[in-house]
mmCIF file of C-alpha atoms in Angstrom:
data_model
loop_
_atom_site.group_PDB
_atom_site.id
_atom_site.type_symbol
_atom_site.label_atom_id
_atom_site.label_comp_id
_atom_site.label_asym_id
_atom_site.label_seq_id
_atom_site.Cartn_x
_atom_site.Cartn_y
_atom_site.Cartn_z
ATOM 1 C CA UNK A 28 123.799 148.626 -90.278
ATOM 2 C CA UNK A 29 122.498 146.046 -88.138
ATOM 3 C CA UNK A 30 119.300 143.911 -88.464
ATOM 4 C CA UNK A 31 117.010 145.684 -85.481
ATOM 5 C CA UNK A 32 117.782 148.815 -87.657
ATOM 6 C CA UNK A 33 116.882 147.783 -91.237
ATOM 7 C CA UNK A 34 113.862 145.789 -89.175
ATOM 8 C CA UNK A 35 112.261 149.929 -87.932
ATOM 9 C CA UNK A 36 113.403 150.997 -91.275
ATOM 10 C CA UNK A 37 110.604 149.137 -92.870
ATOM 11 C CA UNK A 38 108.740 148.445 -90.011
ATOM 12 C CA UNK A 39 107.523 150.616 -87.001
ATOM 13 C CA UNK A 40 109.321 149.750 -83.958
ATOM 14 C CA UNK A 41 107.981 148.718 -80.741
ATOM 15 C CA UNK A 42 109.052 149.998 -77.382
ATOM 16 C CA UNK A 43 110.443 146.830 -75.064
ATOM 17 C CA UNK A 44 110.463 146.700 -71.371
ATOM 18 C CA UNK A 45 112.003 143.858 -69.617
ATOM 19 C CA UNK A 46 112.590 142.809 -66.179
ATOM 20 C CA UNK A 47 116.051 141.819 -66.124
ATOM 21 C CA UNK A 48 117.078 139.672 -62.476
ATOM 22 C CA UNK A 49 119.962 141.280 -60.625
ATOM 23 C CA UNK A 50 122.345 138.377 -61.385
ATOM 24 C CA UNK A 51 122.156 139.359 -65.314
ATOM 25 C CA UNK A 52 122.269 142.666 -64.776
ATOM 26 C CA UNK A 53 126.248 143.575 -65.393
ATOM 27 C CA UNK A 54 126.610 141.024 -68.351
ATOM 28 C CA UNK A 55 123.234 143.301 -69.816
ATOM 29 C CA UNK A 56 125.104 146.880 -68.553
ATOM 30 C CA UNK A 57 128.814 145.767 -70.454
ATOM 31 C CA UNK A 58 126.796 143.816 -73.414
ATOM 32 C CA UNK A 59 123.344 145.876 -74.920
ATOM 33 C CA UNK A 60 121.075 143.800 -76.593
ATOM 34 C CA UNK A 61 120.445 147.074 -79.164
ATOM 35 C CA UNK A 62 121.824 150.624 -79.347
ATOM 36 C CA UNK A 63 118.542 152.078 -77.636
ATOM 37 C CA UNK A 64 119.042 150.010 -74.424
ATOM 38 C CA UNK A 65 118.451 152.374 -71.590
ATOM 39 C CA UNK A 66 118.085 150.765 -67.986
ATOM 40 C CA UNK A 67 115.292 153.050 -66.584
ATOM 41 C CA UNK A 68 114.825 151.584 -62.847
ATOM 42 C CA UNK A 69 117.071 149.722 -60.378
ATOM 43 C CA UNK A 70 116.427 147.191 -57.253
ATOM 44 C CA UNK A 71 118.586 144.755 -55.204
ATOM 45 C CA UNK A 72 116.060 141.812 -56.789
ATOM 46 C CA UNK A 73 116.210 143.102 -60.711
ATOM 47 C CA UNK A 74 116.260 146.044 -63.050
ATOM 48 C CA UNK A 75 113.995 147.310 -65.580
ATOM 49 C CA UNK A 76 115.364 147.675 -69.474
ATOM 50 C CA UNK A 77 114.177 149.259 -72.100
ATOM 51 C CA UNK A 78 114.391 149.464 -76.333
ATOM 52 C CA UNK A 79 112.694 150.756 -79.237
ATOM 53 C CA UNK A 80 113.342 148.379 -81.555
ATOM 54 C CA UNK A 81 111.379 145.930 -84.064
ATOM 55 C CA UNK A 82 111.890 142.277 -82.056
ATOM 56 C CA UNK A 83 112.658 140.036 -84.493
ATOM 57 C CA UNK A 84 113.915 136.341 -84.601
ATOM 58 C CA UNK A 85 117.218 136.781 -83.092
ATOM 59 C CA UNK A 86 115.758 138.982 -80.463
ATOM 60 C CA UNK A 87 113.907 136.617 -79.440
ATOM 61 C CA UNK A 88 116.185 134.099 -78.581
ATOM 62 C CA UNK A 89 117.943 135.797 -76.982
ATOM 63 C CA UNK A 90 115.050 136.906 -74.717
ATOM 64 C CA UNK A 91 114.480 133.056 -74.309
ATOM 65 C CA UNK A 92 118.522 132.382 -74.014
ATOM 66 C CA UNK A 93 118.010 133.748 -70.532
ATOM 67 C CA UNK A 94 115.264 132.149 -68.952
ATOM 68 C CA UNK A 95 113.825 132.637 -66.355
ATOM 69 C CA UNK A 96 116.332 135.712 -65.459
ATOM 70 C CA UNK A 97 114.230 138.017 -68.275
ATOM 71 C CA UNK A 98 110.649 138.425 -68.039
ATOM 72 C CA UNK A 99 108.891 140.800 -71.072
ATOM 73 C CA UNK A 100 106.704 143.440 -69.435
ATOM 74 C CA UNK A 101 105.569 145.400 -72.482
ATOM 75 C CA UNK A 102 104.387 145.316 -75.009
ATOM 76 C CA UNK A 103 101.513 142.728 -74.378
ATOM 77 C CA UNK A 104 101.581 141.319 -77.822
ATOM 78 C CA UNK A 105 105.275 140.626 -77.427
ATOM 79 C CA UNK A 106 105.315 139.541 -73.934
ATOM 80 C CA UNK A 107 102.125 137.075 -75.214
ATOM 81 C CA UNK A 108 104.299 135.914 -77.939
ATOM 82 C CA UNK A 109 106.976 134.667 -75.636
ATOM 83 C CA UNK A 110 104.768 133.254 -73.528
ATOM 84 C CA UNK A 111 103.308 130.958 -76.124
ATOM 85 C CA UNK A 112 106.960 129.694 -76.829
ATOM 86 C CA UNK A 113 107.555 128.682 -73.682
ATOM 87 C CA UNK A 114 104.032 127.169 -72.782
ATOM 88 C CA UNK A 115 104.383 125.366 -76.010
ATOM 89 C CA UNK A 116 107.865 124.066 -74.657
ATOM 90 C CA UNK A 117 106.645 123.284 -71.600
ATOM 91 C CA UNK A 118 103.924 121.045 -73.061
ATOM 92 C CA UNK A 119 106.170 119.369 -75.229
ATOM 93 C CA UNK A 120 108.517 118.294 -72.221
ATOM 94 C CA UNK A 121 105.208 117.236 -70.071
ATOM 95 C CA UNK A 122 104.251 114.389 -72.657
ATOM 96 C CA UNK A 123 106.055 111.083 -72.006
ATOM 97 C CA UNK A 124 108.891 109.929 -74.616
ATOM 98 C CA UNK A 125 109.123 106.435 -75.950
#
């Protein structure tokens, strides 16, 4: 049993879209992030993924792993969460070491 599963088991899961950019694409299609990945819209610029899952730590990560080739649509909490990550990494790199 994997962790996204014990996660809804306890927890009510969230439905996840992402914008995924075309050059990710094939590496997403021959490697799911979670069992309930279904890819529910297709252009020559990106494609649009979604999951029902709880988005925990790892998920996360790896949602930030990829940069700027994901982008979280919905939910708005989650897609606010991620944003805060990466302002608050983007601050931290604007303030002048040493």
């Amino acid at each position: 049993m994997n962790l996204c599963h014990l996660a809804c088991k306890y927890h009510p899961c969230e439905h996840i879209v992402i914008k995924v950019a075309s050059s990710q694409v094939k590496y997403l299609r021959s490697l799911p992030l979670h069992h309930s990945q279904q890819e529910t819209s297709t252009t020559a610029e990106y494609s649009i993924f979604e999951y029902d899952l709880k988005p925990t730590f790892d998920f996360e990560q790896e949602i930030l792993s990829h940069r700027e080739d994901f982008e979280v649509l919905q939910p708005q909490s989650f897609r606010d969460k991620i944003k805060a990550i990466v302002k608050e990494m983007y601050q931290r790199y604007m303030t002048t070491v040493g």
